[in-house]
Coordinates of C-alpha atoms in Angstrom, one line a residue:
Chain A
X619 CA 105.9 64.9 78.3
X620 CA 103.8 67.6 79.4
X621 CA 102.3 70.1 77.1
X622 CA 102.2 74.2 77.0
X623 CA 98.6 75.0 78.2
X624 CA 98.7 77.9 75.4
X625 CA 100.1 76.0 72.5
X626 CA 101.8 72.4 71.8
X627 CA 105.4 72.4 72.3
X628 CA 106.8 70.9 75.4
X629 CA 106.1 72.6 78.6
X630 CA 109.6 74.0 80.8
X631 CA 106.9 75.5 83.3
X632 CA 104.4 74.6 86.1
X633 CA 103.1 76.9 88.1
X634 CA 101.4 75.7 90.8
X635 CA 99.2 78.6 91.7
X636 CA 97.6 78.9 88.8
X637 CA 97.5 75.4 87.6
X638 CA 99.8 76.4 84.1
X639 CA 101.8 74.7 82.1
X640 CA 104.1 76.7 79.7
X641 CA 106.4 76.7 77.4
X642 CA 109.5 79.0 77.1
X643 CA 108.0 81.7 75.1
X644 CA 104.5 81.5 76.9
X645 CA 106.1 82.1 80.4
X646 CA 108.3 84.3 79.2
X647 CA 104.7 86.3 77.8
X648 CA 103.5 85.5 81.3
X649 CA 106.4 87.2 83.1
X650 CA 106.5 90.1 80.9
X651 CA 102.7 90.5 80.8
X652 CA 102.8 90.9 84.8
X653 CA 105.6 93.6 84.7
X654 CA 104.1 95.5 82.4
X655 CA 101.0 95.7 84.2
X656 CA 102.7 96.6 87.6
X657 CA 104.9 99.6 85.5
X658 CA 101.3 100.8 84.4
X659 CA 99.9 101.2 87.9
X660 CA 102.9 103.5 88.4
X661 CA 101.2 105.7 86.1
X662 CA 105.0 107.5 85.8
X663 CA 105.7 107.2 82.1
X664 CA 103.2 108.8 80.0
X665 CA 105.2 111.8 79.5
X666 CA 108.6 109.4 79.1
X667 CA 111.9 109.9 81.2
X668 CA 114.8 108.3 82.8
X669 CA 114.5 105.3 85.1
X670 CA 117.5 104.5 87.5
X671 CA 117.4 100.9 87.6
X672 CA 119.1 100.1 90.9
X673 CA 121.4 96.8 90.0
X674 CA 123.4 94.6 92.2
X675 CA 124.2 92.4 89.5
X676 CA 121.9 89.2 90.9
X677 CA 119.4 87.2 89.0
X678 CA 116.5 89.6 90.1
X679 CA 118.2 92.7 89.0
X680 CA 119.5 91.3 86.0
X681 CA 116.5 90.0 85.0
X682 CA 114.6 93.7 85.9
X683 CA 117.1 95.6 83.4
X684 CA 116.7 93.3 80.7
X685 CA 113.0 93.3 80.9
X686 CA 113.0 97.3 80.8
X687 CA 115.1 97.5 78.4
X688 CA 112.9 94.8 76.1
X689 CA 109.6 96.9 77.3
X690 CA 110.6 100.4 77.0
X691 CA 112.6 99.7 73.5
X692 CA 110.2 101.1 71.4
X693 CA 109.6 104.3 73.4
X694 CA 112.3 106.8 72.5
X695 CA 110.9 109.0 75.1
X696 CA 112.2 106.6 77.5
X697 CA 116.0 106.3 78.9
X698 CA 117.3 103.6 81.1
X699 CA 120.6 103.9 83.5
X700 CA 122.0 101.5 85.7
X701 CA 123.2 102.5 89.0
X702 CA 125.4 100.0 91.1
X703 CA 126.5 100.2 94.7
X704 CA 129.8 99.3 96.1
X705 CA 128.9 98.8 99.7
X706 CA 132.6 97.4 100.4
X707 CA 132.2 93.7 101.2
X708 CA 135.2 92.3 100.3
X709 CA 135.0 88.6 98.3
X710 CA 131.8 89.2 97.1
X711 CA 130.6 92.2 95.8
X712 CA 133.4 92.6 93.0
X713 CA 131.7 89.8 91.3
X714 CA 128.8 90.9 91.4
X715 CA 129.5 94.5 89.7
X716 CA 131.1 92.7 87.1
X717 CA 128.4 90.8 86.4
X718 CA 126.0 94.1 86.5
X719 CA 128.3 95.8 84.4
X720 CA 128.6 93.4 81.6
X721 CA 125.2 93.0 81.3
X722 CA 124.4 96.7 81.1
X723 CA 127.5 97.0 78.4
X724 CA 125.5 93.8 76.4
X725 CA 122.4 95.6 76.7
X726 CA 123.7 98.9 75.6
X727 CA 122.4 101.2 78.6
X728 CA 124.9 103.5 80.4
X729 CA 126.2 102.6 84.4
X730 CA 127.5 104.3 87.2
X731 CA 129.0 102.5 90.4
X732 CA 128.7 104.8 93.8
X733 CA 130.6 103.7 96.8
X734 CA 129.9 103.8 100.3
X735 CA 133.9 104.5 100.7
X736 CA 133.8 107.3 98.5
X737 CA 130.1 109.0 99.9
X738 CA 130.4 108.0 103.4
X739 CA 134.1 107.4 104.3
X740 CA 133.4 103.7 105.3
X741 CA 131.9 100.2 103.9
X742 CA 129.6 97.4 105.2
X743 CA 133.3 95.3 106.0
X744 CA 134.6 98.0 108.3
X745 CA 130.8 98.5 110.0
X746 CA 130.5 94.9 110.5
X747 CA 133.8 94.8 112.3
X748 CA 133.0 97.8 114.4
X749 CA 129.3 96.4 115.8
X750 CA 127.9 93.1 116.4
X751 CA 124.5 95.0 117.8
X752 CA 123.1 94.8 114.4
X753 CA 122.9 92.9 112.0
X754 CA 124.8 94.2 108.6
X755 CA 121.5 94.5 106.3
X756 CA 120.3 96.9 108.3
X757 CA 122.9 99.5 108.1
X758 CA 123.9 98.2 104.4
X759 CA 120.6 98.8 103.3
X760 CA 119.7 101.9 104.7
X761 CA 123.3 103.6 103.0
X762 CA 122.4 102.0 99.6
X763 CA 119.0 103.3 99.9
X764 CA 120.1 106.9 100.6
X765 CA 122.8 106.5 98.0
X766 CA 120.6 105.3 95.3
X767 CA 117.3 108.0 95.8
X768 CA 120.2 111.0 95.8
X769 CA 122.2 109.1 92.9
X770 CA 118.5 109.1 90.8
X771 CA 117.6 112.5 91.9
X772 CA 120.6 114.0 90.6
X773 CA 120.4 112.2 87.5
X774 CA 117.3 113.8 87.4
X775 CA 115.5 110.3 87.2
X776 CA 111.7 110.2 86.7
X777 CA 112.1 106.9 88.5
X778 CA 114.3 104.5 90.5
X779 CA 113.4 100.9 89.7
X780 CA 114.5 97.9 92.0
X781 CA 114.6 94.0 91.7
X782 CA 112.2 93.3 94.9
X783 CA 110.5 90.4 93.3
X784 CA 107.3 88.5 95.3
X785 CA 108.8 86.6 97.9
X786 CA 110.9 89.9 99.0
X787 CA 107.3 92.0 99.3
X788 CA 105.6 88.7 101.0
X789 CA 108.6 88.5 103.2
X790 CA 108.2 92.3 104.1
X791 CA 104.5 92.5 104.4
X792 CA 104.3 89.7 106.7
X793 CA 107.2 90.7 108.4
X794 CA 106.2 94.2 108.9
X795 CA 102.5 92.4 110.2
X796 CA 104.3 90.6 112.9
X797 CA 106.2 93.8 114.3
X798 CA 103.1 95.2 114.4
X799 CA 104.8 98.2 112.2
X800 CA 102.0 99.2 110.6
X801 CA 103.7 102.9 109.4
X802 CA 106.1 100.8 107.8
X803 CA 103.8 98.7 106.4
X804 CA 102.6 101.7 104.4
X805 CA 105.5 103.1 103.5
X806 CA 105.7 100.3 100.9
X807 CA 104.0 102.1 98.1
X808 CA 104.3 105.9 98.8
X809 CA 101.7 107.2 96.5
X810 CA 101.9 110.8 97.3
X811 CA 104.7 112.5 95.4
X812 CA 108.0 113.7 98.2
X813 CA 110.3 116.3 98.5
X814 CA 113.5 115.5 97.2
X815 CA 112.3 111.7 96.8
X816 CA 112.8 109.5 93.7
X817 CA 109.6 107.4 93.5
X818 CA 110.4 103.9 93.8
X819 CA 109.0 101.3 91.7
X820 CA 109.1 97.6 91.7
X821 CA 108.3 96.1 88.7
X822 CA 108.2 93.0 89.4
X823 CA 106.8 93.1 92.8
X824 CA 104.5 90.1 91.2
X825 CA 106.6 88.3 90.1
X826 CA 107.8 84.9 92.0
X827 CA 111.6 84.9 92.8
X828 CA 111.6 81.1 91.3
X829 CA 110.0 82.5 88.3
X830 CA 112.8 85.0 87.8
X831 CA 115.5 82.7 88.0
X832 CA 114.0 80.2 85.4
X833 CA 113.8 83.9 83.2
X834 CA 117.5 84.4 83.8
X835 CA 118.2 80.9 83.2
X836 CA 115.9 80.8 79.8
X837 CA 117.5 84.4 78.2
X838 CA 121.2 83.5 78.9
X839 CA 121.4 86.1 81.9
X840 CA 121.5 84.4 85.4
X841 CA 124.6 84.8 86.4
X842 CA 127.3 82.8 87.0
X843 CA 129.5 81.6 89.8
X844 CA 128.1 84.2 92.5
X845 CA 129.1 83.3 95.9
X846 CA 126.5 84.8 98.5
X847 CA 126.9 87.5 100.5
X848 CA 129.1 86.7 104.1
X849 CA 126.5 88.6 106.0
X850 CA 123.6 86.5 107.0
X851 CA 120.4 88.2 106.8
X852 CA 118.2 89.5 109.7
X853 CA 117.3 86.1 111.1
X854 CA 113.8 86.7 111.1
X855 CA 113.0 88.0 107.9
X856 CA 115.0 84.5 106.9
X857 CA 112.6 82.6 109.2
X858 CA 109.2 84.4 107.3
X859 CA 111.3 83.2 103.8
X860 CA 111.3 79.7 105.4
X861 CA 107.8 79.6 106.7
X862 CA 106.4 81.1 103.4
X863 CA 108.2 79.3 101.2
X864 CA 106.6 76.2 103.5
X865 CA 103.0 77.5 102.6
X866 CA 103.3 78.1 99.5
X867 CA 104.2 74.4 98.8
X868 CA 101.5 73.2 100.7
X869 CA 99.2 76.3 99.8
X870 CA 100.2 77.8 96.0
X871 CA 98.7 81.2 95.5
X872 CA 99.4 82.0 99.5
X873 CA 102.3 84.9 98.6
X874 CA 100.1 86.9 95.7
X875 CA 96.9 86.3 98.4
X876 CA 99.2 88.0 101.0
X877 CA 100.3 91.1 98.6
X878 CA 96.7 91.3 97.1
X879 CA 95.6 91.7 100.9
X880 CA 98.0 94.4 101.7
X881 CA 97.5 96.4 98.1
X882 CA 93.3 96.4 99.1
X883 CA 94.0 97.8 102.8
X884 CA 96.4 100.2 101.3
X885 CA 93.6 101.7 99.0
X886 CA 91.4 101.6 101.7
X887 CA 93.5 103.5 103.8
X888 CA 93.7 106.1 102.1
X889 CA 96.8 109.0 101.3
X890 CA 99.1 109.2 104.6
X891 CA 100.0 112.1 106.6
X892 CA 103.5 110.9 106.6
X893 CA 105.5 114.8 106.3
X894 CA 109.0 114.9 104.7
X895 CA 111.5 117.1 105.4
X896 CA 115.1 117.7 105.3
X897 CA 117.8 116.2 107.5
X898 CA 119.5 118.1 109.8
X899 CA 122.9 117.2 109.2
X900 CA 123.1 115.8 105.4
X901 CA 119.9 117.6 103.6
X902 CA 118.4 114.1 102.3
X903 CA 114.9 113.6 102.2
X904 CA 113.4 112.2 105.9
X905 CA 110.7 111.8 108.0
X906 CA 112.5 112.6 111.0
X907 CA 115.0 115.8 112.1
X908 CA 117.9 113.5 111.7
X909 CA 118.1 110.8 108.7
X910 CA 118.5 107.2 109.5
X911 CA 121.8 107.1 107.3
X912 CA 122.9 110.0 109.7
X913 CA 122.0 108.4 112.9
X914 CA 123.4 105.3 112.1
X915 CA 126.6 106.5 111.5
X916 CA 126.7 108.8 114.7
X917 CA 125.4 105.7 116.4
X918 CA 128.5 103.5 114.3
X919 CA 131.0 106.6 115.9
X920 CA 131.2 108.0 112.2
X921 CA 130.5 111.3 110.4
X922 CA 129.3 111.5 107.2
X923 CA 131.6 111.3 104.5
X924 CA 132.4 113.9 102.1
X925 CA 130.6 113.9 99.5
X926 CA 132.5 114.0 96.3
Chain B
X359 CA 112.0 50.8 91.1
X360 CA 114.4 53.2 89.5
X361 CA 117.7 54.9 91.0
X362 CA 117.5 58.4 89.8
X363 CA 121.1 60.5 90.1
X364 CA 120.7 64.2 90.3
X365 CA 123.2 67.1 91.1
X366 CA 121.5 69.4 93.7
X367 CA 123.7 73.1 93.4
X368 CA 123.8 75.8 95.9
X369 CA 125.9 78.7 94.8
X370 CA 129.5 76.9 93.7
X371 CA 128.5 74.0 95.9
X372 CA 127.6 71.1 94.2
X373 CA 126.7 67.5 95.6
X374 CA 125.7 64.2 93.6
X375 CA 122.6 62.8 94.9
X376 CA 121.5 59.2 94.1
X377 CA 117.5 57.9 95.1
X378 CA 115.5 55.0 94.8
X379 CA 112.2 56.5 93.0
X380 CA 108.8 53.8 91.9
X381 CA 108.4 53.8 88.3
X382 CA 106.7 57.0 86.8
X383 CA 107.7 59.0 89.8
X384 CA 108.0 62.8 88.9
X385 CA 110.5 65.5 89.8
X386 CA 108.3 66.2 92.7
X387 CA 108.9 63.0 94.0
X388 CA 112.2 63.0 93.9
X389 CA 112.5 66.8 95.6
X390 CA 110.3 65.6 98.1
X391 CA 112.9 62.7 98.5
X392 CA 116.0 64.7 98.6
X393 CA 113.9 67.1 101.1
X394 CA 114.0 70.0 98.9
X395 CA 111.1 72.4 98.8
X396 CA 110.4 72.8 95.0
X397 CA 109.8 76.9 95.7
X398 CA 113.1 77.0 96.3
X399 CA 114.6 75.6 93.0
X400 CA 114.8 75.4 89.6
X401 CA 115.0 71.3 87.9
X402 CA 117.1 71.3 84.5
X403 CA 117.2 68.2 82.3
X404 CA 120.0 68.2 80.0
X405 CA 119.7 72.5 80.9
X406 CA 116.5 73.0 80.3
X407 CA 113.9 73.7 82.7
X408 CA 111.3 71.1 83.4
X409 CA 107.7 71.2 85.3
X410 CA 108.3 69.6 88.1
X411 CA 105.2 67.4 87.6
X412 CA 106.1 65.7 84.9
X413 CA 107.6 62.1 85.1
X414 CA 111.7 62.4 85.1
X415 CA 112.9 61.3 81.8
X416 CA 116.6 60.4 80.4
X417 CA 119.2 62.9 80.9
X418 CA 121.2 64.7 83.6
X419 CA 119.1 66.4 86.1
X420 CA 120.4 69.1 87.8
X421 CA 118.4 71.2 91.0
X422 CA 119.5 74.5 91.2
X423 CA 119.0 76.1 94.4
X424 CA 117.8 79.5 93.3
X425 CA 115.8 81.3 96.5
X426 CA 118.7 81.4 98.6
X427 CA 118.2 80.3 102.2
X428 CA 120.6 81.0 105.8

């Protein structure tokens, strides 16, 4: 039997890229240690506030609300709220609000569901069936991102947390390397404050996705017989999961190295020039005349919906 | 020699696995043998985690696919 590296009680742990062994309560120290250090880079919280925590109800999300809730428990001056998104994919998603909202009920912090069929008059199902020129991620994702920045900015959130764990920032820094999108690239961490713009953090942006899922599983929280979603992701950004997954066997350490290498250019590039305005049509915060949401859905032959 | 059983679960999926390991072989060995990249999973022993270089012991082993792939 292998021991904790930290104390003597049998180790459930190894990490590879740091040679580790732990035991429950030392990884769990580990895991918590690294999200606390990503919320203090944030440098959001010194005056308290409310933090959105987007939630779809998966292990990474799950795992994000209980760890806020565990960290920010002894600040009064901090409030947590979980916002869930109904995209309308039929099979699947039910399940997984159900298990977002019975967490949030077990962990005593207040949750609002937002649909696309009540904001925009449709849902990821009915898009899917009207194009096959793209793939469903990409107009799922930019709706729930719209929905969840005017959701937090009307809550009057200090700031909108998501689940992206490791692999999803290794995933989209590579990825975004390969395009050759380097604006992209640094729209990652917006560090200048934006009109009308939640800022986004991601606590556990070092965190791997493994890791997460052994946290679940070790507090009682992963959750339960989740199918996955019907719509297969954007085949490539499943091919970078693949090959980095591949490296990191033969390589540990290779998806922190590849954030670590991103986060130095980014201070080295210094504050972008990246101007926000308003959209044309819908008044959300954009870069462009027209928001993405908005020209996706002229390009999907929809308006927006009402709004309610 | 040993024959090691294990339970390798994706989602609600689950399939019994059975492998002919040497003697002290770990539970990298026998992910390398079922062709499963150990990023990708989590190893319980009788529900608890395990690291996955430590020699496979008595119990039920399950591998829980939790980095979800195509």
């Amino acid at each position: 039997m292998i021991r904790c590296d930290r104390c003597s009680l049998p180790s459930a742990v190894h990490q590879r890229y740091s040679g580790l062994h732990l035991c429950p309560d030392h990884f769990t120290a580990d895991v918590e240690r690294k999200v606390r250090e990503t919320l203090r880079t944030y440098r959001l919280f010194g005056r308290g506030g409310l933090v959105a925590v987007a939630m779809s109800g998966g292990k990474d999300s799950s795992a994000l609300l209980y760890m806020l809730k565990k960290i920010f428990s002894p600040r009064r001056d901090i409030q947590l709220v979980a916002v869930l998104v109904d995209e309308g994919i039929d099979g699947y998603r039910e399940q997984t609000l159900l298990s977002a909202r019975s967490l949030a009920d077990r962990l005593k912090i207040p949750h609002r569901t937002l649909h696309f069929s009540q904001e925009f008059a449709t849902s990821t199902d009915s898009m899917a069936a009207r194009t096959r020129a793209e793939a469903p991620c990409t107009y799922c994702g930019v709706l729930r991102k719209n929905l969840l920045n005017r959701a937090a900015r009307e809550m009057g959130a200090t700031a909108l947390a998501t689940g992206h764990n490791l692999d999803d920032e290794a995933q989209t820094v590579l990825l975004n390397y390969l395009r050759g999108d380097v604006e992209r690239l640094f729209r990652l961490v917006p560090r200048t404050p934006k009109e009308g713009m939640v800022p986004r953090i991601k606590p556990l942006r070092r965190v791997p996705e493994r890791e997460l899922a052994i946290y679940a599983h070790l507090h009682g929280i992963y959750p339960q017989g989740h199918g996955s979603c019907p719509y297969v992701p954007w085949a490539m950004r499943l091919e970078i999961k693949e090959i980095l997954n591949r490296l990191e066997a033969g390589h540990p350490g290779t998806k922190y190295a590849l954030l670590r290498g991103f986060d130095k250019i980014q201070d080295l590039a210094g504050p972008g020039s990246f101007q926000m305005r308003q959209c044309g049509r819908c008044g959300e915060p954009t870069g462009q005349e027209v928001c993405q949401s908005c020209q996706l859905l002229e390009r999907l032959g929809m308006g927006m919906g009402q709004r309610l | 020699m040993a024959v090691v059983e294990a339970t390798l679960v994706k989602g609600k999926e689950e399939t019994r696995k059975s492998v002919c390991l040497p003697d002290g072989a770990t539970y990298y060995d026998l992910l390398d043998a079922l062709q499963v990249n150990s990023e990708t999973v989590m190893v319980l022993r009788d529900g608890q985690p395990v690291p996955e270089d430590d020699r496979i012991g008595p119990g039920s082993i399950r591998i829980l696919q939790v980095v979800s792939s195509g």
